[in-house]
Amino acid sequence: MADETSDGVELVGVQVNEDTCIGAGQCEMLEEDTFYVDDDTVIAGVIGTGMLPRDRAQKVVDTCPSRAITIVEPAAEEEQ
Amino acid sequence: MSAPPLSPNVTDDSLYANGIPHERFAEIRDADGLLWHDYHDGGFWVVGRHADVKTVSKDGKVFSSAVGHTNLWDLEADALEARRSLIDTDAPDHTRLRRLVARAFTPKNIRRWEDTVRDITVNLLEAYVEQGEGDFVEAVAAPLPIQVILTMLGVPVEDSGYLVELSNFLVEGTSETQSIPADAFGNTTELRLLPFNSPASHALFEYGERIGELRRKDPQDDLVTSLVQAEAEGGDRLSGSEYRNLFHLLVFAGNETTRTSLSHGAMALADNPDQWQRVLDDPSMIDSATEEVLRWSTPVLHMRRTTTEPVEVGGTHLEAGQKVVMWYASANRDETVFDDPFRFDVGREDNPHFSFGGGGPHLCLGAYLARLEIQVLLEEMAKRNLQLTRLGEPVRAPSNFVHGVLSVDMAVEAKP
Ligand code: HEM
Ligand code: SF4
C-alpha cells in the first residue's frame, strides 16, 4: 500500500538521476520543499520527506527537460 | 516505400514578408502523419502539431542536436566542429557544458538580477516616454536585453557600445546579405567556420578571449569569471574553443530573441487596447500576460534535429539519419491545445507554449531571464499607465527562422 496523507492523497517518492540532470531548476521552482539545486554541483537533489502527491510528482517528472526525475513507487521499494 | 506526402512550402523567406504563413501550418497540423519537405541539401520531416514537437524535443537521444546541424541545412564536418556550442551538442557533452552556465539561470537565481533589469528598463522607458514617439525596437526592445546580458557577463559599460554593434552584425548574419566585408575586424578565418558566417563572430571571439584573460587575473562576481574558472580547472570541464563559443552564444542567444518578443508584445498591446486595459485594471495578470506575449511572438520559428535510429512520430515512420524540424510557430497555434489560438488573450490560463523549445534538454537557458525582462517591462509600463499606439506597419525581417521585427514606429503617452 502506498503512503497517504491524512486526507487520503496517495504519496509517492521522487528521485533525481545525477548523471542526466542539467540543473535547469524547474523542479525546484515547482516543488521547492522537495527539490533543491546545489549551487556548486548544479545538480538537483531531493530534500525533506522526498514524497509528493502522485499528480504533482508526475507534473515535475513531465516538466524536467532532461527526464532526470523518476517516481519511486512505495510498493516497489518494499519488495526490494 | 511509397513517397511520403509533400508539405506546402514553408521555407521560402518571402512567405514571411507579412508574418508567419499560418494557413500553411494549419494544413500541416491537419495532415495524417508527418509531411515531407524538399530542401536544397536534403529534405526534412515537418513537425507541426504540439504533441509531436514535444515528442521530438524530449528525446535528445533519438533526435540529435549534434549531428548535421540544428538549422535546416547541414554544415560540413569541420565547420560544425569549429562552430559547435551548447546548442549543437548531445549528452554527455551537453550535460557538462550546460551545468557550467546553468547555475546563474535557474528560476530561483535569476531573481537576483531583478533590480538590474528594472534599472535598465526604467531608464530606457523614461527616455522613450520623453521622446513621445519613435521606433520601439531601437528605443526599448533592442537595448534592453543586450544591456542586461552584458551586465551579467561582466562586460564593462565602456565596451558595451562595441558589443552591441557586433551583435547587430550577427543579427544581420541570419539573413542572406551582410554589410561588412569578410576581412572586417581583422578576420582571417574562412567565413563558413564562423557562427552566422559572420566576421563579427571573429571579433566577438577575440573580445571574449580578452575579457576572459582579464578575469583570470582579477576574478569578479560575474559569468565570465565563472566560465574561465571552469576552464582553468582543465580536465574535461571546458576547452578554450568551448569557452569562446559559449561566450558568443550567451551574448547572442538572448539578444534578438528577446528583442523580437518585446516588439511583438508591444504591437499586440497597441493593437488590442482592451487586453492592455485588463492588465492595467488587474496587475496580477502580468504573469499570464508575459506568457501570452511569449506565445504570441514565437521569436524562434523552428529548430531542427536529426534521427539517430528509426522511430515513429505522429503515426509516420522515420528512418535513421533524417532531418526533423520542429515548428514552434505552428505548435503555438495548435487548436487542440490553445482555445481560440489566434486571439491575443492576456488572461490565458493554460498556456504551454513552445517559444523556449518543446521542453527537452535544450530548453532555453535564458527562459527565466527573458520572462523577467518582459514582466518588468509590463510592470513599469502599467505603473506609468502608458498607452502605446502604432504609427505604422513594422519593418519585418522576412526569415523562416526568426520572427524578426527590424523597426516599428509607435507613439507612447502616459494616460491621465
Ligand atoms: C524571448 C526570448 C527567448 C526565446 C524565444 C528563446 C528561444 C530559445 C529556443 C527555442 C531555444 C531552444 C533551441 C533548441 O531546441 O535546440 C533556446 C536555447 C537557448 N537559449 Fe534562448 N531564447 C530566448 C532568450 C534567451 C536569453 C535571454 C538567453 C540568455 C542567456 C538565451 C540563451 C539560450 C541558450 C544558451 C540556449 C541553448 C540551450 C541548450 O542548448 O541547452 N535565450 N532559446
Ligand atoms: S528539472 Fe530536471 S534537469 Fe532541471 S534541475 Fe530538476 S532534475 Fe535537474
Coordinates of C-alpha atoms and ligand atoms in Angstrom, one line a residue:
Chain A
M1 CA 0.0 0.0 0.0
A2 CA 1.2 3.4 -0.9
D3 CA 1.7 6.1 1.7
E4 CA -1.1 8.5 2.2
T5 CA -1.6 11.9 3.7
S6 CA -4.2 12.3 6.4
D7 CA -6.8 13.2 3.8
G8 CA -6.1 10.1 1.7
V9 CA -4.0 11.6 -1.1
E10 CA -1.6 9.0 -2.4
L11 CA 2.1 9.9 -1.9
V12 CA 5.0 8.7 -4.0
G13 CA 8.7 9.2 -3.8
V14 CA 10.8 11.0 -6.3
Q15 CA 14.5 10.7 -7.3
V16 CA 16.9 12.6 -9.5
N17 CA 19.4 11.0 -11.8
E18 CA 22.6 12.9 -11.1
D19 CA 24.2 11.9 -14.4
T20 CA 21.5 13.4 -16.6
C21 CA 20.2 16.4 -14.6
I22 CA 21.2 19.7 -16.4
G23 CA 20.4 22.0 -13.4
A24 CA 17.6 23.8 -15.1
G25 CA 15.9 24.2 -11.8
Q26 CA 12.3 23.6 -13.0
C27 CA 11.8 21.0 -10.2
E28 CA 13.0 23.5 -7.6
M29 CA 10.6 26.1 -8.9
L30 CA 7.6 23.7 -9.0
E31 CA 8.2 21.9 -5.7
E32 CA 10.6 23.9 -3.6
D33 CA 10.1 21.8 -0.5
T34 CA 11.2 18.7 -2.3
F35 CA 13.9 19.7 -4.7
Y36 CA 17.0 21.8 -4.3
V37 CA 19.6 22.6 -7.0
D38 CA 23.0 22.5 -5.4
D39 CA 24.9 25.7 -6.1
D40 CA 28.3 24.0 -6.5
T41 CA 27.4 20.9 -8.5
V42 CA 24.4 22.4 -10.2
I43 CA 22.6 19.1 -9.8
A44 CA 19.2 18.8 -8.2
G45 CA 18.8 16.8 -5.1
V46 CA 15.7 15.6 -3.1
I47 CA 15.1 17.3 0.2
G48 CA 12.5 17.0 3.0
T49 CA 10.5 13.8 3.0
G50 CA 11.0 13.4 -0.7
M51 CA 7.3 12.4 -1.0
L52 CA 4.8 14.2 -3.2
P53 CA 1.1 13.6 -4.1
R54 CA 1.2 11.5 -7.3
D55 CA -0.2 14.2 -9.6
R56 CA 2.3 16.7 -8.5
A57 CA 5.1 14.2 -8.8
Q58 CA 4.0 13.4 -12.3
K59 CA 4.0 17.1 -13.2
V60 CA 7.6 17.5 -12.2
V61 CA 8.6 14.4 -14.0
D62 CA 7.0 15.7 -17.2
T63 CA 8.5 19.1 -16.8
C64 CA 12.1 18.1 -16.2
P65 CA 13.8 18.9 -19.5
S66 CA 16.3 16.1 -19.2
R67 CA 14.0 13.4 -17.9
A68 CA 16.2 13.1 -14.9
I69 CA 13.3 12.7 -12.3
T70 CA 11.6 9.4 -11.7
I71 CA 8.9 8.3 -9.4
V72 CA 9.8 5.7 -6.8
E73 CA 6.8 3.5 -6.2
P74 CA 6.5 2.9 -2.5
A75 CA 5.2 -0.7 -3.2
A76 CA 8.2 -1.5 -5.4
E77 CA 10.5 -0.2 -2.7
E78 CA 9.1 -2.7 -0.2
E79 CA 9.5 -5.6 -2.5
Q80 CA 13.2 -5.0 -3.0
Chain B
M1 CA 8.3 2.5 -49.5
S2 CA 6.0 4.9 -51.3
A3 CA 7.0 8.6 -51.4
P4 CA 5.6 10.5 -48.3
P5 CA 3.0 13.2 -48.9
L6 CA 4.7 16.6 -49.6
S7 CA 4.3 19.6 -47.3
P8 CA 3.4 23.0 -48.6
N9 CA 6.5 25.2 -48.9
V10 CA 7.3 26.8 -45.6
T11 CA 11.0 27.7 -46.2
D12 CA 11.0 30.5 -48.7
D13 CA 11.8 33.6 -46.8
S14 CA 9.4 35.6 -49.0
L15 CA 6.5 33.7 -47.4
Y16 CA 7.3 35.5 -44.2
A17 CA 7.2 39.0 -45.6
N18 CA 3.9 39.8 -43.9
G19 CA 4.3 37.5 -40.9
I20 CA 4.1 33.7 -40.4
P21 CA 2.2 31.9 -43.1
H22 CA -0.2 30.4 -40.6
E23 CA -2.6 28.9 -43.2
R24 CA 0.2 26.6 -44.4
F25 CA 0.9 25.4 -40.9
A26 CA -2.8 24.7 -40.3
E27 CA -2.7 22.4 -43.3
I28 CA 0.4 20.7 -41.9
R29 CA -1.2 20.2 -38.5
D30 CA -4.3 18.8 -40.2
A31 CA -2.5 16.2 -42.3
D32 CA -2.4 12.5 -41.3
G33 CA 1.1 11.8 -40.0
L34 CA 4.0 14.0 -40.9
L35 CA 4.6 15.7 -44.3
W36 CA 7.9 15.7 -46.1
H37 CA 9.5 19.0 -47.2
D38 CA 12.0 19.2 -50.1
Y39 CA 15.1 21.2 -49.4
H40 CA 18.2 22.0 -51.4
D41 CA 20.7 19.9 -49.5
G42 CA 18.2 17.2 -48.4
G43 CA 14.6 17.3 -47.3
F44 CA 13.1 17.1 -43.8
W45 CA 10.1 15.9 -41.9
V46 CA 7.8 18.8 -40.9
V47 CA 6.6 18.6 -37.3
G48 CA 3.8 21.0 -36.7
R49 CA 1.5 19.6 -34.0
H50 CA 2.1 20.5 -30.4
A51 CA 2.2 16.9 -29.2
D52 CA 4.7 15.8 -31.9
V53 CA 7.0 18.7 -31.2
K54 CA 7.1 17.6 -27.6
T55 CA 7.9 14.0 -28.5
V56 CA 10.8 15.1 -30.7
S57 CA 12.1 17.7 -28.2
K58 CA 12.0 15.5 -25.2
D59 CA 14.1 12.7 -26.6
G60 CA 17.6 14.1 -27.3
K61 CA 19.0 10.6 -27.9
V62 CA 16.8 9.6 -30.8
F63 CA 16.6 13.2 -32.1
S64 CA 20.1 14.5 -32.0
S65 CA 21.3 18.1 -31.9
A66 CA 24.9 17.2 -32.6
V67 CA 24.5 15.6 -36.0
G68 CA 24.4 17.7 -39.1
H69 CA 23.2 21.0 -37.7
T70 CA 20.3 22.5 -35.7
N71 CA 19.4 24.7 -38.7
L72 CA 17.7 23.4 -41.9
W73 CA 21.0 22.9 -43.8
D74 CA 23.8 20.6 -43.0
L75 CA 27.2 22.0 -42.1
E76 CA 30.5 20.4 -43.3
A77 CA 32.1 18.4 -40.5
D78 CA 35.0 20.9 -39.9
A79 CA 32.6 23.9 -39.8
L80 CA 30.2 22.1 -37.4
E81 CA 33.2 21.3 -35.1
A82 CA 34.6 24.8 -35.2
R83 CA 31.2 26.4 -34.5
R84 CA 29.8 23.9 -32.1
S85 CA 28.4 25.3 -28.9
L86 CA 25.9 24.2 -26.2
I87 CA 23.1 24.3 -28.7
D88 CA 24.6 21.7 -31.1
T89 CA 25.7 19.1 -28.5
D90 CA 24.1 15.9 -27.1
A91 CA 24.5 14.4 -23.7
P92 CA 27.0 13.8 -22.1
D93 CA 28.8 16.9 -23.6
H94 CA 25.6 18.9 -23.4
T95 CA 25.1 18.0 -19.7
R96 CA 28.6 19.1 -18.8
L97 CA 28.5 22.4 -20.8
R98 CA 25.0 23.2 -19.6
R99 CA 25.9 22.8 -16.0
L100 CA 28.7 25.3 -16.3
V101 CA 26.3 28.0 -17.1
A102 CA 23.0 26.7 -15.6
R103 CA 23.5 28.0 -12.1
A104 CA 23.1 31.6 -12.9
F105 CA 19.9 30.9 -14.9
T106 CA 17.8 28.8 -12.6
P107 CA 14.4 30.4 -12.0
K108 CA 15.4 31.0 -8.4
N109 CA 18.9 32.5 -9.1
I110 CA 17.7 34.7 -12.0
R111 CA 15.7 36.7 -9.5
R112 CA 18.8 38.3 -8.1
W113 CA 19.1 40.3 -11.4
E114 CA 15.6 41.8 -10.9
D115 CA 16.9 45.2 -9.8
T116 CA 19.5 45.3 -12.6
V117 CA 16.7 44.6 -15.1
R118 CA 14.4 47.1 -13.6
D119 CA 17.1 49.9 -13.6
I120 CA 17.9 49.3 -17.3
T121 CA 14.2 49.1 -18.2
V122 CA 13.2 52.3 -16.3
N123 CA 16.0 54.2 -18.0
L124 CA 15.0 53.2 -21.5
L125 CA 11.3 53.5 -20.9
E126 CA 11.6 57.0 -19.4
A127 CA 13.7 58.2 -22.3
Y128 CA 11.1 56.8 -24.7
V129 CA 8.3 58.5 -23.0
E130 CA 10.2 61.7 -23.0
Q131 CA 10.7 61.3 -26.8
G132 CA 6.9 60.7 -27.1
E133 CA 7.2 58.6 -30.3
G134 CA 9.7 56.7 -32.4
D135 CA 10.9 53.2 -33.2
F136 CA 10.1 50.9 -30.3
V137 CA 12.8 48.4 -31.3
E138 CA 15.6 50.9 -31.2
A139 CA 14.4 52.7 -28.1
V140 CA 13.5 49.8 -25.9
A141 CA 13.3 46.3 -27.4
A142 CA 16.9 46.1 -28.7
P143 CA 18.9 47.8 -26.0
L144 CA 17.1 46.1 -23.0
P145 CA 18.2 42.5 -23.4
I146 CA 21.8 43.3 -24.6
Q147 CA 22.4 45.7 -21.7
V148 CA 21.1 43.1 -19.3
I149 CA 23.3 40.2 -20.6
L150 CA 26.4 42.3 -20.8
T151 CA 25.9 43.3 -17.2
M152 CA 25.6 39.7 -16.2
L153 CA 28.6 38.7 -18.1
G154 CA 30.6 41.5 -16.6
V155 CA 31.4 43.4 -19.7
P156 CA 32.4 47.0 -18.7
V157 CA 29.9 49.6 -19.8
E158 CA 32.5 51.4 -21.9
D159 CA 32.7 48.4 -24.1
S160 CA 29.0 47.8 -24.4
G161 CA 28.6 50.0 -27.5
Y162 CA 31.1 47.9 -29.4
L163 CA 29.5 44.6 -28.4
V164 CA 26.0 45.9 -29.3
E165 CA 27.5 46.8 -32.7
L166 CA 28.9 43.3 -33.1
S167 CA 25.7 41.7 -32.1
N168 CA 23.8 43.8 -34.6
F169 CA 26.1 42.5 -37.4
L170 CA 25.4 38.9 -36.2
V171 CA 21.6 39.5 -36.4
E172 CA 22.3 40.6 -39.9
G173 CA 24.2 37.3 -40.5
T174 CA 21.0 35.4 -40.0
S175 CA 19.9 36.8 -43.4
E176 CA 21.5 36.4 -46.8
T177 CA 23.1 39.9 -47.1
Q178 CA 25.9 41.1 -45.0
S179 CA 27.0 44.7 -45.0
I180 CA 30.6 44.1 -43.8
P181 CA 33.4 42.5 -45.8
A182 CA 34.9 39.1 -44.9
D183 CA 38.0 40.7 -43.5
A184 CA 36.3 43.1 -41.2
F185 CA 37.7 43.3 -37.7
G186 CA 40.9 41.8 -39.0
N187 CA 39.2 38.5 -39.6
T188 CA 41.3 35.9 -41.5
T189 CA 39.1 32.8 -40.7
E190 CA 37.1 31.3 -43.5
L191 CA 33.5 32.6 -43.0
R192 CA 31.9 29.2 -43.2
L193 CA 33.8 28.3 -40.0
L194 CA 32.3 31.2 -38.1
P195 CA 28.9 31.3 -36.4
F196 CA 26.4 33.0 -38.7
N197 CA 29.2 33.1 -41.4
S198 CA 30.0 36.5 -39.9
P199 CA 33.3 38.2 -39.4
A200 CA 31.7 39.8 -36.4
S201 CA 31.9 36.4 -34.8
H202 CA 35.7 36.6 -35.1
A203 CA 35.6 39.9 -33.3
L204 CA 33.3 38.6 -30.6
F205 CA 35.6 35.6 -30.0
E206 CA 38.6 37.9 -29.7
Y207 CA 36.7 40.1 -27.2
G208 CA 35.7 37.0 -25.2
E209 CA 39.4 35.9 -25.0
R210 CA 40.4 39.4 -23.9
I211 CA 37.9 39.7 -21.1
G212 CA 38.5 36.1 -20.1
E213 CA 42.2 36.9 -19.7
L214 CA 41.3 39.9 -17.5
R215 CA 39.0 37.8 -15.3
R216 CA 41.6 35.1 -15.0
K217 CA 43.9 37.6 -13.4
D218 CA 41.3 39.5 -11.5
P219 CA 38.2 37.4 -10.8
Q220 CA 34.9 39.2 -10.3
D221 CA 31.4 38.1 -9.4
D222 CA 30.2 37.7 -13.0
L223 CA 29.5 35.0 -15.6
V224 CA 32.8 35.4 -17.5
T225 CA 34.7 34.7 -14.3
S226 CA 32.7 31.5 -13.6
L227 CA 33.4 30.3 -17.1
V228 CA 37.1 31.0 -17.1
Q229 CA 37.4 29.3 -13.7
A230 CA 35.7 26.2 -15.1
E231 CA 38.2 26.4 -18.0
A232 CA 41.2 26.7 -15.6
E233 CA 40.2 23.5 -13.8
G234 CA 41.1 21.8 -17.0
G235 CA 40.4 18.1 -17.5
D236 CA 37.1 17.7 -19.2
R237 CA 35.4 20.8 -17.9
L238 CA 35.7 23.5 -20.6
S239 CA 38.0 23.7 -23.5
G240 CA 39.2 27.0 -25.0
S241 CA 37.1 26.6 -28.1
E242 CA 34.1 25.7 -25.9
Y243 CA 34.7 28.9 -23.8
R244 CA 34.7 31.1 -27.0
N245 CA 31.6 29.5 -28.4
L246 CA 29.8 29.7 -25.1
F247 CA 30.7 33.4 -24.6
H248 CA 29.5 34.0 -28.1
L249 CA 26.2 32.1 -27.6
L250 CA 25.5 34.0 -24.3
V251 CA 26.0 37.4 -26.0
F252 CA 23.9 36.4 -29.0
A253 CA 21.2 34.0 -28.0
G254 CA 19.2 36.2 -25.7
N255 CA 19.5 39.2 -27.9
E256 CA 17.5 39.1 -31.0
T257 CA 15.0 36.6 -29.4
T258 CA 14.1 38.8 -26.5
R259 CA 14.0 41.9 -28.8
T260 CA 11.5 40.1 -31.0
S261 CA 9.3 39.1 -28.1
L262 CA 9.2 42.6 -26.7
S263 CA 8.5 44.1 -30.1
H264 CA 5.6 41.8 -30.9
G265 CA 4.4 42.2 -27.4
A266 CA 4.3 46.0 -27.7
M267 CA 2.5 45.7 -31.1
A268 CA -0.1 43.3 -29.7
L269 CA -0.8 45.6 -26.7
A270 CA -1.2 48.5 -29.0
D271 CA -3.5 46.6 -31.3
N272 CA -5.6 45.2 -28.5
P273 CA -6.2 48.1 -26.1
D274 CA -8.9 46.0 -24.3
Q275 CA -6.3 43.5 -23.4
W276 CA -3.9 46.1 -22.1
Q277 CA -6.8 47.6 -20.1
R278 CA -7.3 44.2 -18.4
V279 CA -3.6 44.4 -17.3
L280 CA -4.0 47.9 -16.1
D281 CA -7.1 47.1 -14.1
D282 CA -5.5 44.0 -12.6
P283 CA -1.7 43.9 -12.5
S284 CA -1.8 40.4 -11.1
M285 CA -2.4 39.5 -14.8
I286 CA 1.2 40.3 -15.6
D287 CA 2.4 36.7 -15.3
S288 CA -0.2 35.4 -17.7
A289 CA 0.3 38.4 -20.0
T290 CA 4.0 37.6 -20.1
E291 CA 3.4 34.0 -21.2
E292 CA 0.9 35.2 -23.8
V293 CA 3.4 37.7 -25.2
L294 CA 5.9 34.8 -25.5
R295 CA 3.3 32.5 -27.2
W296 CA 2.2 35.3 -29.5
S297 CA 5.6 36.3 -30.5
T298 CA 7.3 32.9 -31.1
P299 CA 10.7 34.6 -31.8
V300 CA 12.3 31.3 -32.9
L301 CA 10.2 29.7 -35.6
H302 CA 11.8 26.3 -35.7
M303 CA 14.7 24.2 -34.6
R304 CA 16.0 21.0 -36.3
R305 CA 17.1 17.6 -35.0
T306 CA 18.5 14.5 -36.8
T307 CA 17.3 11.0 -36.1
T308 CA 19.9 8.5 -34.8
E309 CA 17.6 5.5 -35.2
P310 CA 14.3 4.5 -36.9
V311 CA 11.4 5.9 -34.9
E312 CA 7.7 6.7 -35.3
V313 CA 6.4 10.2 -34.8
G314 CA 2.7 11.2 -35.2
G315 CA 2.0 7.9 -37.0
T316 CA 4.8 8.2 -39.5
H317 CA 7.8 6.0 -39.7
L318 CA 11.1 7.9 -39.8
E319 CA 14.4 6.4 -40.9
A320 CA 17.7 6.9 -39.1
G321 CA 19.7 9.9 -40.3
Q322 CA 16.8 12.0 -41.3
K323 CA 16.2 15.7 -40.6
V324 CA 13.3 16.5 -38.4
V325 CA 12.2 20.1 -38.0
M326 CA 10.0 21.2 -35.0
W327 CA 7.9 24.3 -36.0
Y328 CA 7.3 26.1 -32.7
A329 CA 5.4 28.7 -34.8
S330 CA 2.9 26.0 -35.6
A331 CA 2.7 24.3 -32.2
N332 CA 1.9 27.7 -30.6
R333 CA -1.2 27.9 -32.7
D334 CA -2.3 24.3 -32.3
E335 CA -6.1 24.5 -31.9
T336 CA -6.2 21.2 -30.0
V337 CA -4.1 22.8 -27.2
F338 CA -5.0 26.5 -27.2
D339 CA -8.5 27.8 -27.2
D340 CA -9.0 30.3 -30.0
P341 CA -5.3 30.3 -30.7
F342 CA -5.3 33.4 -32.9
R343 CA -6.7 35.5 -30.1
F344 CA -4.2 37.5 -28.0
D345 CA -5.5 36.8 -24.5
V346 CA -3.5 38.2 -21.6
G347 CA -5.6 36.1 -19.2
R348 CA -5.0 32.8 -20.9
E349 CA -4.9 30.2 -18.2
D350 CA -3.4 27.1 -19.6
N351 CA -0.5 28.3 -21.8
P352 CA 2.0 25.5 -22.5
H353 CA 3.7 27.4 -25.4
F354 CA 6.9 26.2 -27.0
S355 CA 8.6 29.6 -27.6
F356 CA 11.5 28.3 -25.5
G357 CA 11.5 24.9 -27.2
G358 CA 9.4 21.8 -26.7
G359 CA 10.5 21.0 -23.2
G360 CA 13.6 18.9 -23.8
P361 CA 17.2 19.2 -22.7
H362 CA 17.9 22.2 -24.9
L363 CA 15.1 24.1 -23.3
C364 CA 16.2 27.8 -23.5
L365 CA 18.8 28.5 -20.9
G366 CA 17.6 32.1 -20.7
A367 CA 13.9 31.4 -20.4
Y368 CA 13.5 32.9 -16.9
L369 CA 15.7 35.8 -17.7
A370 CA 13.6 36.6 -20.8
R371 CA 10.5 36.2 -18.7
L372 CA 11.9 38.6 -16.1
E373 CA 12.6 41.2 -18.8
I374 CA 9.1 41.0 -20.3
Q375 CA 7.5 41.0 -16.9
V376 CA 9.4 44.0 -15.6
L377 CA 8.7 46.0 -18.8
L378 CA 5.0 45.3 -18.4
E379 CA 5.1 46.3 -14.7
E380 CA 6.9 49.5 -15.4
M381 CA 4.5 50.4 -18.3
A382 CA 1.5 49.6 -16.1
K383 CA 2.9 51.6 -13.2
R384 CA 3.0 54.7 -15.5
N385 CA -0.3 54.0 -17.1
L386 CA 1.4 54.0 -20.5
Q387 CA -0.5 53.6 -23.7
L388 CA 1.2 52.6 -27.0
T389 CA -0.3 53.5 -30.3
R390 CA 1.0 52.3 -33.7
L391 CA 2.2 54.8 -36.2
G392 CA 2.6 52.3 -39.0
E393 CA 3.4 48.8 -40.1
P394 CA 6.5 47.2 -38.7
V395 CA 9.5 46.6 -41.0
R396 CA 10.0 42.9 -40.8
A397 CA 13.0 40.6 -41.4
P398 CA 11.5 38.1 -43.8
S399 CA 13.0 34.9 -42.4
N400 CA 11.9 31.3 -42.0
F401 CA 13.9 31.1 -38.7
V402 CA 13.4 34.2 -36.7
H403 CA 10.2 36.2 -36.3
G404 CA 12.2 39.4 -36.6
V405 CA 11.0 43.0 -36.4
L406 CA 13.6 45.5 -37.6
S407 CA 11.6 48.5 -36.6
V408 CA 8.1 49.6 -35.6
D409 CA 7.1 53.2 -35.1
M410 CA 4.8 53.9 -32.2
A411 CA 3.6 56.8 -30.0
V412 CA 3.7 56.4 -26.3
E413 CA 1.9 58.5 -23.7
A414 CA 1.0 58.4 -20.1
K415 CA -2.8 58.3 -19.8
P416 CA -4.3 60.6 -17.2
Ligands
HEM1 C1 12.1 35.5 -25.6 C2 13.4 35.3 -25.6 C3 14.0 33.9 -26.0 C4 13.4 33.0 -26.8 C5 12.1 32.9 -27.5 C6 14.4 31.9 -26.9 C7 14.3 30.7 -27.6 C8 15.1 29.6 -27.5 C9 14.9 28.3 -28.1 C10 13.6 28.0 -28.9 C11 15.9 27.5 -27.7 C12 15.9 26.0 -28.0 C13 16.9 25.5 -29.0 C14 16.7 24.1 -29.3 O1 15.6 23.5 -29.0 O2 17.6 23.5 -29.9 C15 16.8 28.3 -26.9 C16 18.0 27.8 -26.5 C17 18.9 28.6 -25.8 N1 18.7 30.0 -25.4 FE1 17.1 31.1 -25.6 N2 15.5 32.3 -26.1 C18 15.3 33.5 -25.5 C19 16.1 34.2 -24.7 C20 17.3 33.8 -24.2 C21 18.1 34.5 -23.3 C22 17.8 35.8 -22.7 C23 19.3 33.8 -23.2 C24 20.4 34.3 -22.4 C25 21.4 33.8 -22.0 C26 19.2 32.6 -24.0 C27 20.1 31.6 -24.2 C28 19.9 30.4 -24.8 C29 20.9 29.3 -24.8 C30 22.3 29.4 -24.2 C31 20.3 28.2 -25.4 C32 20.9 26.8 -25.7 C33 20.4 25.9 -24.6 C34 20.9 24.5 -24.8 O3 21.2 24.1 -25.9 O4 21.0 23.8 -23.8 N3 17.9 32.6 -24.6 N4 16.3 29.6 -26.8
SF4_2 S1 14.2 19.9 -13.5 FE1 15.4 18.1 -14.0 S2 17.2 18.9 -15.0 FE2 16.2 20.6 -14.0 S3 17.2 20.7 -12.0 FE3 15.4 19.5 -11.8 S4 16.1 17.4 -12.1 FE4 17.7 18.7 -12.9

